[in-house]
XYZ file of C-alpha atoms in Angstrom:
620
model
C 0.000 0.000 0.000
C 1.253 3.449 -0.794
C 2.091 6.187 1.459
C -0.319 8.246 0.168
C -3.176 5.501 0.685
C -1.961 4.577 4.054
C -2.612 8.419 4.995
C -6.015 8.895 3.969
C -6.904 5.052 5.139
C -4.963 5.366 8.591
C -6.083 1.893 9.484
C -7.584 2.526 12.463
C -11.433 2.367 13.892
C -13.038 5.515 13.478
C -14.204 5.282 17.212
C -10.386 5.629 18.213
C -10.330 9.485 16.606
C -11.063 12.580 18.373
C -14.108 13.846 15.837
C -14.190 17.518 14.438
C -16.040 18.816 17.480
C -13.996 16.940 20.007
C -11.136 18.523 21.970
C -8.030 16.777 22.002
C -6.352 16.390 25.750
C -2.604 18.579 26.194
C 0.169 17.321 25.304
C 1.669 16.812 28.851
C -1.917 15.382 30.198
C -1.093 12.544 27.387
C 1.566 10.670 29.191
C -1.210 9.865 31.906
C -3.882 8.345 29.468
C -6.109 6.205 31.034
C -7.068 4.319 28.020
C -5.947 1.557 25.888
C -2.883 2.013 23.302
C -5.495 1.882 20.049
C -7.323 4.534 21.860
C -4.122 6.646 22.949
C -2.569 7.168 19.364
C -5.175 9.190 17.652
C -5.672 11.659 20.590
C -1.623 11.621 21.136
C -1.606 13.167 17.654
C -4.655 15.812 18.138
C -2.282 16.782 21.095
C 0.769 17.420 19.331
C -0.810 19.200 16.398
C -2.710 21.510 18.784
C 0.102 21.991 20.822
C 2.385 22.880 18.052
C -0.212 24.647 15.907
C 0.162 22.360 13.231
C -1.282 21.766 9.483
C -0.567 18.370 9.941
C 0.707 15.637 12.054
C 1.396 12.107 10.603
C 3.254 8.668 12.329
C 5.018 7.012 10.388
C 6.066 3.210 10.904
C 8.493 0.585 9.242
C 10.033 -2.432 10.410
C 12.780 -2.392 8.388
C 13.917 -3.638 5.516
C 10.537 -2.337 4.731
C 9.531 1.095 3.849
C 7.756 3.459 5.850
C 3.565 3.119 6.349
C 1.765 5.617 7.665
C 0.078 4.441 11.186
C -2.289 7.787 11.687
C -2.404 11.148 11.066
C -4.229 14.468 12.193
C -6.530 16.218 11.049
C -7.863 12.658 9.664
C -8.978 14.459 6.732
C -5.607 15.461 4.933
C -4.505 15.321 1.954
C -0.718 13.948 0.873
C 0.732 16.311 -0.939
C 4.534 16.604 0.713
C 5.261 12.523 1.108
C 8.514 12.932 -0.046
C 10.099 15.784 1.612
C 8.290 13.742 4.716
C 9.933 10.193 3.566
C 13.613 11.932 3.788
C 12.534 13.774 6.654
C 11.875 10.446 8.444
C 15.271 8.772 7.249
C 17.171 11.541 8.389
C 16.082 11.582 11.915
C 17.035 7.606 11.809
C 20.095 8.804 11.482
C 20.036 11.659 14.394
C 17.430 12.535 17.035
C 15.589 15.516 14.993
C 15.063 16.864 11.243
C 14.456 19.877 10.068
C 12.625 20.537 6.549
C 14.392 24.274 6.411
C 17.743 25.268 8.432
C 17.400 26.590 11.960
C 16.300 29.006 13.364
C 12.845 28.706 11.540
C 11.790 25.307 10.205
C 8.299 24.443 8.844
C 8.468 20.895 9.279
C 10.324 18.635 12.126
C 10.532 15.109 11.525
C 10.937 13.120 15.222
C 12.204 9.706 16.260
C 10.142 7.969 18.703
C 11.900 5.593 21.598
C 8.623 3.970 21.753
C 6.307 2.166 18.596
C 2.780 1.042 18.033
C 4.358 -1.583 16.225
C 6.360 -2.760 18.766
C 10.525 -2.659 19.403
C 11.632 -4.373 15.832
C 9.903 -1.071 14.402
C 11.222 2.391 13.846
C 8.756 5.315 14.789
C 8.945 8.975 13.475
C 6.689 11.859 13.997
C 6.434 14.198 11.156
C 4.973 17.903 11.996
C 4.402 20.486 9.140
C 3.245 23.907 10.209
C 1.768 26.927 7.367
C 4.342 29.567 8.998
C 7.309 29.195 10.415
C 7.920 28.424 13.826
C 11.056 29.878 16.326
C 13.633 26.942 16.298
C 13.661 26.705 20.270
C 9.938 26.049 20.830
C 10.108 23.287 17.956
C 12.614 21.949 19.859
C 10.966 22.402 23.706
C 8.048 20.947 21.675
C 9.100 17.927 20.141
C 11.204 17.010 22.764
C 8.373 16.637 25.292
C 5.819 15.172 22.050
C 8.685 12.298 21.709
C 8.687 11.285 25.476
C 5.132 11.010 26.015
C 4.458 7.638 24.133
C 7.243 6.557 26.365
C 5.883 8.154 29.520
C 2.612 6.417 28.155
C 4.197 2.825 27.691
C 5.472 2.782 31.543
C 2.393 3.904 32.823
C 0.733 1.051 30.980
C 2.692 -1.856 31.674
C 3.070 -0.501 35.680
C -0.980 -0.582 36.069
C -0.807 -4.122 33.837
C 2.733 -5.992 33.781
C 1.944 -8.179 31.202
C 0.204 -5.883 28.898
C 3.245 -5.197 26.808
C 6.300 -3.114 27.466
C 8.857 -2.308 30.637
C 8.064 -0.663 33.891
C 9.994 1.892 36.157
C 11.594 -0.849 38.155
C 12.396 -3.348 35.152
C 13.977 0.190 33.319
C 15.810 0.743 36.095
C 17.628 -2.967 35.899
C 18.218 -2.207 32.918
C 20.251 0.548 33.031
C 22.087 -0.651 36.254
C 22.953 -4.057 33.900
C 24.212 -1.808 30.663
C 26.411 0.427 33.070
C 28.053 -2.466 34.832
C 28.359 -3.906 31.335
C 29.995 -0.933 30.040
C 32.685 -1.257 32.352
C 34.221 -4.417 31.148
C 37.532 -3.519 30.075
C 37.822 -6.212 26.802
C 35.557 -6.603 24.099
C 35.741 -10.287 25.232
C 34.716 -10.256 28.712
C 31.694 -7.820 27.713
C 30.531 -9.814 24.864
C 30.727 -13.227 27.116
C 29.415 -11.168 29.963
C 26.569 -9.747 27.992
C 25.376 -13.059 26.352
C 25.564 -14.971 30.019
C 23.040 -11.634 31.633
C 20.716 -12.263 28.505
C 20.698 -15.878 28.735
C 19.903 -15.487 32.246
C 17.180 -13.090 31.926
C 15.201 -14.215 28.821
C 15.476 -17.867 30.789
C 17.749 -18.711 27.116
C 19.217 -22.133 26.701
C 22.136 -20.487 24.921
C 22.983 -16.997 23.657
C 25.132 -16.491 21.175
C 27.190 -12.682 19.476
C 28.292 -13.193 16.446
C 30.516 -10.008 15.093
C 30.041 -9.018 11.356
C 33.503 -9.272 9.441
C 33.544 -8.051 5.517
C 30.070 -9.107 5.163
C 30.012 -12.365 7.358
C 29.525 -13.507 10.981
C 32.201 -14.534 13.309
C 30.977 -16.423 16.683
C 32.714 -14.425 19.225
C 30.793 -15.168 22.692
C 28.464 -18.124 23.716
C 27.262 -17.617 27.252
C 28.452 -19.670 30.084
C 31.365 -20.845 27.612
C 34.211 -19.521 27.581
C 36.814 -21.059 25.069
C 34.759 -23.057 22.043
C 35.742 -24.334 18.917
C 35.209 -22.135 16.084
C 35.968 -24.895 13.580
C 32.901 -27.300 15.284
C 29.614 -28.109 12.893
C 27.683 -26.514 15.450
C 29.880 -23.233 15.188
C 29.690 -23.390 11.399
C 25.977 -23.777 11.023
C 25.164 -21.007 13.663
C 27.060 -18.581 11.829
C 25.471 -19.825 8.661
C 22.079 -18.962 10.458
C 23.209 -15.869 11.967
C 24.321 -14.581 8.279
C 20.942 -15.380 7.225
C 19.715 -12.677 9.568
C 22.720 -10.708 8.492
C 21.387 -10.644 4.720
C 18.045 -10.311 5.206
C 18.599 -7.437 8.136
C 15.608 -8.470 10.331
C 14.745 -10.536 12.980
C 14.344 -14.554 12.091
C 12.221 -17.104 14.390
C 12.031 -20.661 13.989
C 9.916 -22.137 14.110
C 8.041 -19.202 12.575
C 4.528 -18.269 14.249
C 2.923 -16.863 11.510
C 3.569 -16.755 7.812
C 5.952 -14.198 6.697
C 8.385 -13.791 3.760
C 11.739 -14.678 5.377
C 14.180 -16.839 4.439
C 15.115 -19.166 7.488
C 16.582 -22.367 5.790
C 19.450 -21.896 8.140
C 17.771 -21.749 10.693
C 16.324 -24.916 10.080
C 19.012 -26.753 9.399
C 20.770 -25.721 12.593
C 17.539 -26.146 15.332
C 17.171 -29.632 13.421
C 20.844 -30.533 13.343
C 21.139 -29.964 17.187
C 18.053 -30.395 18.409
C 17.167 -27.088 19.252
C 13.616 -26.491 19.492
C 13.059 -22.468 19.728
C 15.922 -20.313 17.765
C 15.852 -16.147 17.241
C 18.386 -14.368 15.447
C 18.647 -10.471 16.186
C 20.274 -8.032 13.758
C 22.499 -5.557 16.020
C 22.630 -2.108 13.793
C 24.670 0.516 14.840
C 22.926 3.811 13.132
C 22.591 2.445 9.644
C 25.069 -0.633 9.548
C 24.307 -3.611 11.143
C 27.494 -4.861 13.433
C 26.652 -8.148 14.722
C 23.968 -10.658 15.361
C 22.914 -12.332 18.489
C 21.384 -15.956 18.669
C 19.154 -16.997 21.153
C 18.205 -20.335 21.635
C 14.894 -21.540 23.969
C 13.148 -24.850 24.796
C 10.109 -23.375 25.358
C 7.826 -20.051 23.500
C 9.481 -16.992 21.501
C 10.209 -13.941 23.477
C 7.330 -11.448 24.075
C 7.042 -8.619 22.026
C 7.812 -6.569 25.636
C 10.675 -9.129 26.064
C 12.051 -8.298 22.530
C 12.046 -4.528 22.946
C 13.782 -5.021 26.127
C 16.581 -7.278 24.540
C 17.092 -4.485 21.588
C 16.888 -1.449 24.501
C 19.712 -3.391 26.467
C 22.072 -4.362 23.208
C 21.740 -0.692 21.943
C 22.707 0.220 25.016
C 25.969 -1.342 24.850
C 26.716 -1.502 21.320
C 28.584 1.455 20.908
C 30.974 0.532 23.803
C 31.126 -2.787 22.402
C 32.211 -1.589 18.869
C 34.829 0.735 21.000
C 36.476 -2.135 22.875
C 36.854 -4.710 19.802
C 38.330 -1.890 17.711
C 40.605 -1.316 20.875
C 41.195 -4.727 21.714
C 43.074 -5.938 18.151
C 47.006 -5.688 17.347
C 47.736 -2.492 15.445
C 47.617 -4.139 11.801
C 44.076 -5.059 12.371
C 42.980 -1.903 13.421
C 44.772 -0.016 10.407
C 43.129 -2.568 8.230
C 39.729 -2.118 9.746
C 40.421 2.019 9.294
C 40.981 1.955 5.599
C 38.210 -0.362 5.563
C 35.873 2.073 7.012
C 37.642 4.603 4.636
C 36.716 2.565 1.330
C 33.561 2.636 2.673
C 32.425 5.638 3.217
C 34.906 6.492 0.109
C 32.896 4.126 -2.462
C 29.443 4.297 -0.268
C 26.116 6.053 -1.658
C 26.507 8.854 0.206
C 27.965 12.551 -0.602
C 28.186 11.050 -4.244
C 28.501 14.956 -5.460
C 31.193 15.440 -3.587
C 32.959 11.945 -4.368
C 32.380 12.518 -7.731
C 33.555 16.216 -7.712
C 37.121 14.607 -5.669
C 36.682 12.597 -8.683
C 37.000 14.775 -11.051
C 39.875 16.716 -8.899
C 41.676 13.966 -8.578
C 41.428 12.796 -12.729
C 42.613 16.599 -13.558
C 45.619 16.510 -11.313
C 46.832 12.921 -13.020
C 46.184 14.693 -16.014
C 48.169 17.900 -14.716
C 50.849 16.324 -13.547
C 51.679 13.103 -16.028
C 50.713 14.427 -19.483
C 53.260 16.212 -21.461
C 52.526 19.341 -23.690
C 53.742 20.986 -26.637
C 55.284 23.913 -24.652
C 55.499 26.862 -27.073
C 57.062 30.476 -26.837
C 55.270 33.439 -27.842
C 57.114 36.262 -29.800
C 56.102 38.991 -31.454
C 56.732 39.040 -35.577
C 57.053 41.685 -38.374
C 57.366 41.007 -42.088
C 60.316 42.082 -43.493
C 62.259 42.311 -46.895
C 65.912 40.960 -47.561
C 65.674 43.451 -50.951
C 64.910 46.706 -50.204
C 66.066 49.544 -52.285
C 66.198 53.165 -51.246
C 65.673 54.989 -54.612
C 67.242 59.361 -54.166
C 67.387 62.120 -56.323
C 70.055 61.685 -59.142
C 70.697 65.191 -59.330
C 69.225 68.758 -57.817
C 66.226 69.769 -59.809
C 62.626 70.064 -59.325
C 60.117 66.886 -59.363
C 57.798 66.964 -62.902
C 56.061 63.772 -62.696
C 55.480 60.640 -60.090
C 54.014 57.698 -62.057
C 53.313 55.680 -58.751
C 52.184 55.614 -54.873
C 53.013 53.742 -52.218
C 51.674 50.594 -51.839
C 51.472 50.121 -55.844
C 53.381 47.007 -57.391
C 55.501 47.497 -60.133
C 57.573 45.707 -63.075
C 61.117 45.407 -63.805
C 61.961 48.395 -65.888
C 58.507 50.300 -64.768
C 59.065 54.379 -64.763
C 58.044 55.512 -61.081
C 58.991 59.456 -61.401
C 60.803 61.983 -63.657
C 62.878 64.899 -63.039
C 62.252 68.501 -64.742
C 65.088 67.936 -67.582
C 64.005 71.478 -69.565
C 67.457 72.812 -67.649
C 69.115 70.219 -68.179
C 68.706 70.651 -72.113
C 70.058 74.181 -72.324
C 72.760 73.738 -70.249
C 73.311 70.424 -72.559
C 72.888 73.436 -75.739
C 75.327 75.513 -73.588
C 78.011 73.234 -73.481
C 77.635 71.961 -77.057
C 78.204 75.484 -77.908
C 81.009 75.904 -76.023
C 82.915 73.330 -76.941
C 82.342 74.051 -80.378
C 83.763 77.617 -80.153
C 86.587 76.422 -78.191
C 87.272 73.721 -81.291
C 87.280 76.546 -83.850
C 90.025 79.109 -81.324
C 92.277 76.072 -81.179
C 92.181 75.523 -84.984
C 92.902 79.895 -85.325
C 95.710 79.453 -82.793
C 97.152 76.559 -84.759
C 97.383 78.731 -87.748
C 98.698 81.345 -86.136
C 101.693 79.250 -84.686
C 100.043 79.989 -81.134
C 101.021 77.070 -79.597
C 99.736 78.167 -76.035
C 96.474 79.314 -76.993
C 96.303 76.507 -79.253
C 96.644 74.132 -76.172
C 94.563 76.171 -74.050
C 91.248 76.147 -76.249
C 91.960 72.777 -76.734
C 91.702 72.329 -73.051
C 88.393 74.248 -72.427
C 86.718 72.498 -75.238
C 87.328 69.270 -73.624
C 85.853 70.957 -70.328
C 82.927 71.765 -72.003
C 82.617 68.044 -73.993
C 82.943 66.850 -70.462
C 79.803 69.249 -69.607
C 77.902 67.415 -72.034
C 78.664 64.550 -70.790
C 77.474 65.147 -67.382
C 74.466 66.771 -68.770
C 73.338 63.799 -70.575
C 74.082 61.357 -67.810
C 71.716 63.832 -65.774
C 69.135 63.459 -68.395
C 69.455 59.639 -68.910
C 68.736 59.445 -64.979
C 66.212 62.223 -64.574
C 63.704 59.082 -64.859
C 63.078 56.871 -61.909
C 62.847 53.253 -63.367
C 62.219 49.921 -60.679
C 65.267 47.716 -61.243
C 63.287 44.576 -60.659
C 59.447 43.888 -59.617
C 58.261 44.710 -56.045
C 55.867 46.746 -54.581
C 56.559 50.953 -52.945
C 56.565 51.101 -49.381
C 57.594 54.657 -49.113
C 57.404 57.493 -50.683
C 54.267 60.284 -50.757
C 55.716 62.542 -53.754
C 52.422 63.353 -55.580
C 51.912 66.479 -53.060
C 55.498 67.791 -53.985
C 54.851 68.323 -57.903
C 57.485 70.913 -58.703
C 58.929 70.797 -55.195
C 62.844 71.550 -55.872
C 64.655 68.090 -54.659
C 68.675 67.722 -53.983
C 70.937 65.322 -54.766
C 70.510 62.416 -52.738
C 67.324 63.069 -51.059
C 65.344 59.578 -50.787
C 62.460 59.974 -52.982
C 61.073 56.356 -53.066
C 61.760 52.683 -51.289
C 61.323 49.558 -53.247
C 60.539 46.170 -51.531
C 60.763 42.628 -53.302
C 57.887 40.414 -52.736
C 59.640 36.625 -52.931
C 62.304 37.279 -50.843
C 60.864 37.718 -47.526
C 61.801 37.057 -43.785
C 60.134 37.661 -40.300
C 61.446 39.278 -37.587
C 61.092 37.748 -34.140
C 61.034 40.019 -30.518
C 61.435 36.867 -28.433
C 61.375 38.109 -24.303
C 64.351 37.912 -22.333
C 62.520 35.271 -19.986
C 61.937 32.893 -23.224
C 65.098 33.538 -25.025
C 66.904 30.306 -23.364
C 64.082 27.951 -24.714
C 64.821 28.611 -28.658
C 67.950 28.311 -30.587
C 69.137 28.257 -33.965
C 66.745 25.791 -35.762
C 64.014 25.973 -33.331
C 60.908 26.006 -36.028
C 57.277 27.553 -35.232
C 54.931 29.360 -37.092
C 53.569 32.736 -37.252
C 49.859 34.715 -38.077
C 49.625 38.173 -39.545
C 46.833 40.639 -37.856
C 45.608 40.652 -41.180
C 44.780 37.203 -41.640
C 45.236 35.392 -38.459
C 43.314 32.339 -39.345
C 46.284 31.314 -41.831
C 49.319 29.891 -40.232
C 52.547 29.840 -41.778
C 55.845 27.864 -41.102
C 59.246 29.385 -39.990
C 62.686 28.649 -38.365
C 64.672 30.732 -36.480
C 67.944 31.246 -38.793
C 69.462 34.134 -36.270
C 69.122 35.195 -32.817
C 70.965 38.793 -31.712
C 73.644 38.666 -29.271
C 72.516 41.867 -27.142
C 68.877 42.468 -26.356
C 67.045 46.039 -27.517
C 64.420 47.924 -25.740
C 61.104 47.853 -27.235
C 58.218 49.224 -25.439
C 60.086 48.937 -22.133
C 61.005 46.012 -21.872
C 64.238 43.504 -23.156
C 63.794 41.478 -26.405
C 66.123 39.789 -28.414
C 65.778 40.355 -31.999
C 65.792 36.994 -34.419
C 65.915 36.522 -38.046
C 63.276 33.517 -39.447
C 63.266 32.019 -42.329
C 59.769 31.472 -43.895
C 59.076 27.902 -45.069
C 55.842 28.466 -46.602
C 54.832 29.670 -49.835
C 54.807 33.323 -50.171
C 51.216 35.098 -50.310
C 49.918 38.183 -52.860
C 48.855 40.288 -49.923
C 52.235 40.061 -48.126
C 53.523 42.994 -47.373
C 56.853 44.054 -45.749
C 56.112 45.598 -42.282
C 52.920 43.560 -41.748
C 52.862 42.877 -37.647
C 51.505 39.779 -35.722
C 52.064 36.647 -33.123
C 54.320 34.273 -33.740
C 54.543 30.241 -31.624
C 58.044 29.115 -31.068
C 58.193 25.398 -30.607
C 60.083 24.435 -27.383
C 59.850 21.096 -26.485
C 57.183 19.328 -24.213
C 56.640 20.055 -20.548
C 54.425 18.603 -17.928
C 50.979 20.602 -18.469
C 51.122 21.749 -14.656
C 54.122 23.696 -15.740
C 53.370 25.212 -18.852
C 50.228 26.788 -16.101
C 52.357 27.534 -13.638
C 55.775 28.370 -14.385
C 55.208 32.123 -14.885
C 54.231 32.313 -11.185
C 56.496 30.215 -9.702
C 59.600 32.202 -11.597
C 57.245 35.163 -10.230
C 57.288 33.700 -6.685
C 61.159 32.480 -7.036
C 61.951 36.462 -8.417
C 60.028 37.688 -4.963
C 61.020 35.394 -2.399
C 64.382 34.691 -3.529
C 63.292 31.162 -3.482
């Protein structure tokens, strides 16, 4: 049956509810209840939901492996609509005293375990209260404290005004706790185990009790009351344990013979009560929060143990199960208690619980490995600039004045291509000029020579050749006055269109001509990555331009002295570029260049920088 069935069934008489009209006794007047316990749970929830100014109130009940049922609820008439916020409520207050729906201070629901069941001992109890508003943390908890103590309170009352109506009285509570402290003080885990099973065997009037201790997931017969050295290796050893890991694996409770029908498995239990003749045999899971520890056996003549008899038996082995668990871990040599540590470790390591945060350490734990063990192409960055083995510097061939410019920069030319002309009008009459002169001086020498005037002769002779050599001059001027490209490439400086008929001298730089297939890249490789390249040391290198394209290089020259640039120390180097040389090159072009330098461990190439950083601070 589901939860949510079980709630608005409640499987209980109508008679046994408080109706609409009817007012439900305090809270504190509860624990003196008259009436019988079918009467007392109904009107012990009115109370609580009245006292707490609830919205609801429900009581839930399992007997585990089982899941929780809902025993009763108030007001009768609700509606589930939070079961599962209320189902992990319940499991977490298993696991501690109280749970809250919403941190403290302020909670709107508080899920409480109950020492005392409907259902008996071999059931868990949990009260689940939701309130509309939130409610100040320290009356929840004044509150539920006193809500969870009245069934107890109840209980005693009950079984003092009728002994054998059911559970323990003051006086039989009261041996009880005087038998768990005196058991508590045993110093060993052996003497308390043997000491416990010979009180229990005496109590429950028990033929034999039996601990058996769980070890990885099976039983161990540690104690046997009234026995003190056995034989572990005996049949009768060997099928008990068998029996007790029957319990073990099933995690409840086991009777045989069985009184009513029921699901469990009890083959070993069989096997053992007709092996050796035992005619009444119980085995009793022992759980320690949510891990059962051990198992105890109990073996009778005569009649199972009442249910009263049975909650007493679990209230006395909780009792000392803790201190039990203390003294074995105590107890063993130093190997077994390191083993049994990293046991517990693997557990709770590889367990269902915190799996975000396993599988986050996880994850940690894979990126570290991966940090630490796999290498990396470590590369160096560098800054680059296109450059041009061939570049000419083009001046003025003479002083004159600038007539035409056939070109601007950026333009590509051909071999052979005019780029700019001088003014050569001067040039021509000065050419005219020295023709002249040199033709007077021709005709003087000739008049000297017939005149016998040898000095003259010679001297006209000598100023025509000065003014042949004038010619000369004049037409090597004119054959320069235009600008022609010696070979193809492309003009990367030179503005001269805005100085038409500007006057120019002799060897001003008028124009720069770049080749386009020989080209290299220059490399400003940081002093702090210098030592990780060398000569040979190949990368490759993107332009701003086009920085999805990637081209090859290797460094062919690295400067001895570093330059400033930008404030800082760089080393200049000379690469070579192995790829095929692109149309829309051009020399001065910036970008990023990637310097192979071996592979590195990929928590260095993250961290180096800082630690040189930290090394450079410290001194380190």
């Amino acid at each position: 049956m589901s939860i949510d069935t079980a709630l608005l069934a409640a499987a209980r008489p109508d008679s046994a509810r408080p109706g609409p009209s009817e007012p439900a006794p305090g809270l504190a007047a509860m624990a003196r209840f008259e009436g019988s316990a079918q009467a007392f749970w109904p009107r012990y929830l009115a109370a609580v939901g009245q006292a707490l100014g609830a919205r609801r109130v429900v009581l839930l009940v399992r007997k585990p492996p089982a899941a929780w049922q809902a025993f009763g609820q108030w007001p009768p008439d609700t509606s589930a609509s939070d079961v599962e916020p209320m189902l992990r409520l319940a499991d977490q207050a298993m696991l501690g005293s109280t749970a809250c729906a919403d941190s403290a201070p302020d909670p709107s629901a508080v899920a409480v375990q109950l020492a005392a069941s409907p259902l008996g001992f071999s059931s868990d109890a949990v009260l689940y209260v939701a309130s509309d508003a939130l409610q100040p943390w320290p009356l929840w908890q004044n509150l539920t404290e006193l809500a969870a103590t009245v069934p107890l309170q109840f209980q005693w009352r009950l079984s003092q005004a009728d002994p054998q109506s059911g559970m323990l009285g003051a006086n039989r509570l009261f041996e009880i706790l005087r038998l768990t402290q005196r058991l508590n003080q045993e110093p060993h885990f052996l003497q308390m185990a043997l000491s416990l099973c010979n009180d229990l065997a005496v109590r429950f009037d028990c033929d034999r009790v039996c601990l058996g201790w769980v070890d990885r997931s099976y039983v161990r017969l540690t104690a046997v009351s009234h026995i003190e050295k056995f034989d572990r290796k005996a049949s009768a050893a060997y099928d008990l344990e068998l029996a007790m890991e029957e319990a073990l694996a099933q995690e409840v409770a086991i009777r045989y013979p069985e009184t009513v029908a029921t699901r469990q498995v009890n083959r070993a239990h069989e096997r053992y009560a007709r092996q050796h003749g035992v005619p009444q045999l119980m085995s009793v899971p022992l759980r320690l929060g949510d891990q059962v520890v051990g198992v105890l056996g109990l073996e009778r003549r005569a009649g199972h143990l009442s249910e009263a008899q049975a909650w007493e038996l679990g209230l006395i082995c909780q009792s000392c199960l803790h201190q039990l668990q203390q003294l074995r871990r105590q107890d063993r040599w130093f190997g077994l208690r390191w083993r049994d540590a990293w046991r517990d470790w693997q557990t709770s390591l590889f367990g269902p619980k915190h799996t975000s945060w396993k599988l986050l350490g996880v994850a940690s734990l894979i990126v570290l490995l991966v940090l630490v063990f796999v290498p990396w192409h470590y590369r160096v960055d560098a800054g680059v600039a296109l450059r041009s083995k061939d570049l000419l510097f083009m001046p003025a061939p003479f002083d004159g004045f600038l007539r035409r410019v056939h070109v601007e920069v950026g333009e590509t030319v051909a071999k052979g291509a005019v780029l700019a002309e001088l003014d050569t009008r001067d040039l021509l009459i000065e050419e005219s000029m020295a023709a002249a002169d040199a033709g007077r001086y021709a005709r003087e020498a000739e008049k000297a020579m017939a005149a016998r005037q040898l000095a003259e002769m010679q001297i006209a002779l000598a100023r025509q050749q000065q003014s042949l050599s004038r010619v000369e001059l004049v037409r090597h001027q004119l054959a320069h006055a235009q600008l022609k490209a010696p070979y193809a490439g492309i003009v990367v400086e030179g503005e001269l269109k805005k100085n038409l008929g500007a006057p120019v001298r002799k060897g001003d730089l008028m124009l720069k001509l770049a080749q386009l297939d020989d080209n290299y890249v220059e490399l400003e490789i940081d002093q702090v990555d210098v030592h990780e390249v060398g000569l040979g040391t190949r990368g490759e290198f993107a332009l701003v331009g086009q920085p999805d394209q990637r081209f090859a290089l290797v460094i062919d020259r690295i400067d001895p002295a570093a330059t400033q640039r930008e404030g800082r120390n760089v080393y200049l180097a000379r690469g070579r570029v192995e790829s095929r040389p692109q149309a829309w090159w051009r020399p001065g072009m910036g970008g990023n260049a990637k310097l192979e330098a071996g592979e590195r461990r990929l928590i260095w190439v993250l961290t180096h920088r800082t630690v040189r950083f930290l090394r450079q601070v410290f001194w380190l």
